[in-house]
């Protein structure tokens, strides 16, 4: 795993935006669409706002981009401001030149959930798989809504949210009681099939989870630790999120060497 520790959350957002823009640029040169996996929540907001800025200054186009979101709450209408459909529209899609018919957020409202989950998996497959999956991480170590105990071989399905996750996300709802109890989420195996993965984390509240993810054992008790199995994962952290890492000096040295190697090649 590549672990990148930067001083500020702003630098984390810019780093992530550089990765997304470089990929879209490369795929454009290859005359291929870019298939992005997207996350919601507080973490990627700075990334999305950076992408919007770069789009508005003509540096990036989403006209040949397909997107697949990690998850959606069950029972929340797409038009509700609490839904992830709405979040994506407000925080990214309506500000850029993306074709909305090429954006996919799991369907969970008034549908057969198991059929919806299979269709979502099929759509990813038909698109040729995800080139880059953006991830945040829950305080309990979830990615997507793969909560503690999620099978490392899991695919898109309904999961029950933990009390911790519901409390963390209560800020987006009227009260804790209004936070849905279940969500449809890509599985861990679905996420691990992405060509490359970029996990972002900001703030001291994520420090212990980040340590468990990177330096702990691979375990369903910390679902994000499954990322250790993937050959192309980058974890980009601000100082606070990196503050519990035992091998932080080593990660910093690896990044310095990476810079030296790329300059000498
Ligand atoms: C959201 C998602 C979740 C969040 C996680 C962190 O689509 O899949 O795994 O990334 O709950 O949320 P924030 O960023 O709000 O701390």
Coordinates of N, CA, C and O and ligand atoms in Angstrom, one line a residue, residues 38-44 69-72 84 135-139 142-146 165 168-169 171-172 185 200 206, ligand 1:
X38 N -17.4 6.3 -6.6 CA -17.5 7.5 -5.8 C -18.0 7.2 -4.4 O -18.8 6.3 -4.2
X39 N -17.6 8.1 -3.5 CA -18.1 8.0 -2.1 C -18.9 9.2 -1.7 O -18.8 10.2 -2.4
X40 N -19.6 9.2 -0.6 CA -20.3 10.4 -0.1 C -19.7 10.6 1.3 O -18.7 10.2 1.6
X41 N -20.5 11.4 2.1 CA -20.0 11.7 3.4 C -19.2 13.0 3.4 O -19.1 13.7 2.4
X42 N -18.6 13.3 4.6 CA -17.9 14.6 4.7 C -16.6 14.5 4.0 O -16.1 15.5 3.4
X43 N -15.9 13.4 4.0 CA -14.5 13.3 3.5 C -14.3 13.8 2.1 O -13.4 14.6 1.8
X44 N -15.1 13.3 1.1 CA -14.8 13.7 -0.3 C -15.3 15.1 -0.7 O -15.1 15.5 -1.9
X69 N -21.6 4.9 -7.4 CA -21.5 5.3 -6.0 C -21.5 4.0 -5.2 O -22.1 3.0 -5.5
X70 N -20.8 4.1 -4.0 CA -20.7 3.0 -3.2 C -22.0 2.5 -2.6 O -22.2 1.3 -2.4
X71 N -22.8 3.5 -2.2 CA -24.0 3.1 -1.4 C -25.1 4.1 -1.4 O -25.0 5.2 -1.9
X72 N -26.2 3.6 -0.9 CA -27.4 4.5 -0.7 C -28.2 3.9 0.5 O -28.3 2.7 0.7
X84 N -28.2 9.9 -0.9 CA -26.9 10.0 -1.6 C -27.0 10.4 -3.1 O -26.1 11.0 -3.6
X135 N -12.6 6.2 -1.7 CA -13.2 5.7 -0.4 C -12.9 6.7 0.7 O -11.9 7.4 0.7
X136 N -13.9 6.9 1.6 CA -13.7 7.4 2.9 C -13.6 6.2 3.8 O -13.6 5.1 3.4
X137 N -13.6 6.5 5.1 CA -13.6 5.4 6.1 C -14.4 5.7 7.3 O -14.3 6.9 7.8
X138 N -15.2 4.8 7.8 CA -16.0 5.0 9.0 C -15.1 4.9 10.2 O -14.1 4.2 10.2
X139 N -15.5 5.5 11.3 CA -14.8 5.4 12.6 C -14.7 3.9 13.0 O -13.7 3.5 13.6
X142 N -15.5 0.9 8.6 CA -16.2 0.4 7.4 C -15.7 1.2 6.1 O -15.3 2.3 6.2
X143 N -15.9 0.5 5.0 CA -15.7 1.2 3.7 C -17.0 0.9 2.9 O -17.5 -0.2 3.1
X144 N -17.5 1.8 2.1 CA -18.9 1.7 1.7 C -19.7 1.6 3.0 O -19.3 2.2 4.0
X145 N -20.7 0.8 3.0 CA -21.3 0.5 4.3 C -21.1 -0.9 4.7 O -22.0 -1.6 5.3
X146 N -19.9 -1.4 4.4 CA -19.5 -2.7 4.9 C -19.1 -2.6 6.3 O -18.0 -2.2 6.6
X165 N -22.2 4.2 13.2 CA -22.4 4.9 11.9 C -23.6 5.7 11.9 O -23.6 6.9 11.4
X168 N -22.8 8.9 13.8 CA -21.9 9.7 13.1 C -22.7 10.5 12.0 O -22.4 11.6 11.6
X169 N -23.7 9.8 11.4 CA -24.4 10.4 10.2 C -25.7 11.1 10.6 O -26.3 11.7 9.8
X171 N -25.9 13.9 11.9 CA -25.8 15.3 11.5 C -26.5 15.7 10.2 O -26.9 16.8 10.0
X172 N -26.7 14.7 9.4 CA -27.4 15.0 8.1 C -28.9 14.8 8.2 O -29.6 15.0 7.2
X185 N -25.1 -1.5 -0.2 CA -23.7 -1.1 -0.4 C -22.9 -2.1 -1.3 O -23.2 -3.3 -1.3
X200 N -9.2 8.3 1.3 CA -8.9 9.6 1.9 C -9.3 9.6 3.4 O -10.4 9.1 3.7
X206 N -10.1 9.8 13.0 CA -9.9 8.6 12.1 C -8.6 7.9 12.4 O -8.3 6.9 11.8
Ligands
LIG1 C1 -20.1 6.9 2.0 C2 -19.4 5.8 2.5 C3 -18.9 5.7 3.9 C4 -18.1 7.0 4.3 C5 -17.7 6.9 5.8 C6 -17.0 8.1 6.3 O1 -20.5 6.7 0.6 O2 -19.3 4.8 1.8 O3 -18.0 4.6 4.0 O4 -17.0 7.1 3.5 O5 -18.9 6.6 6.6 O6 -17.9 9.2 6.3 P1 -17.3 10.6 6.6 O7 -16.5 11.0 5.4 O8 -18.6 11.5 6.7 O9 -16.5 10.6 7.8

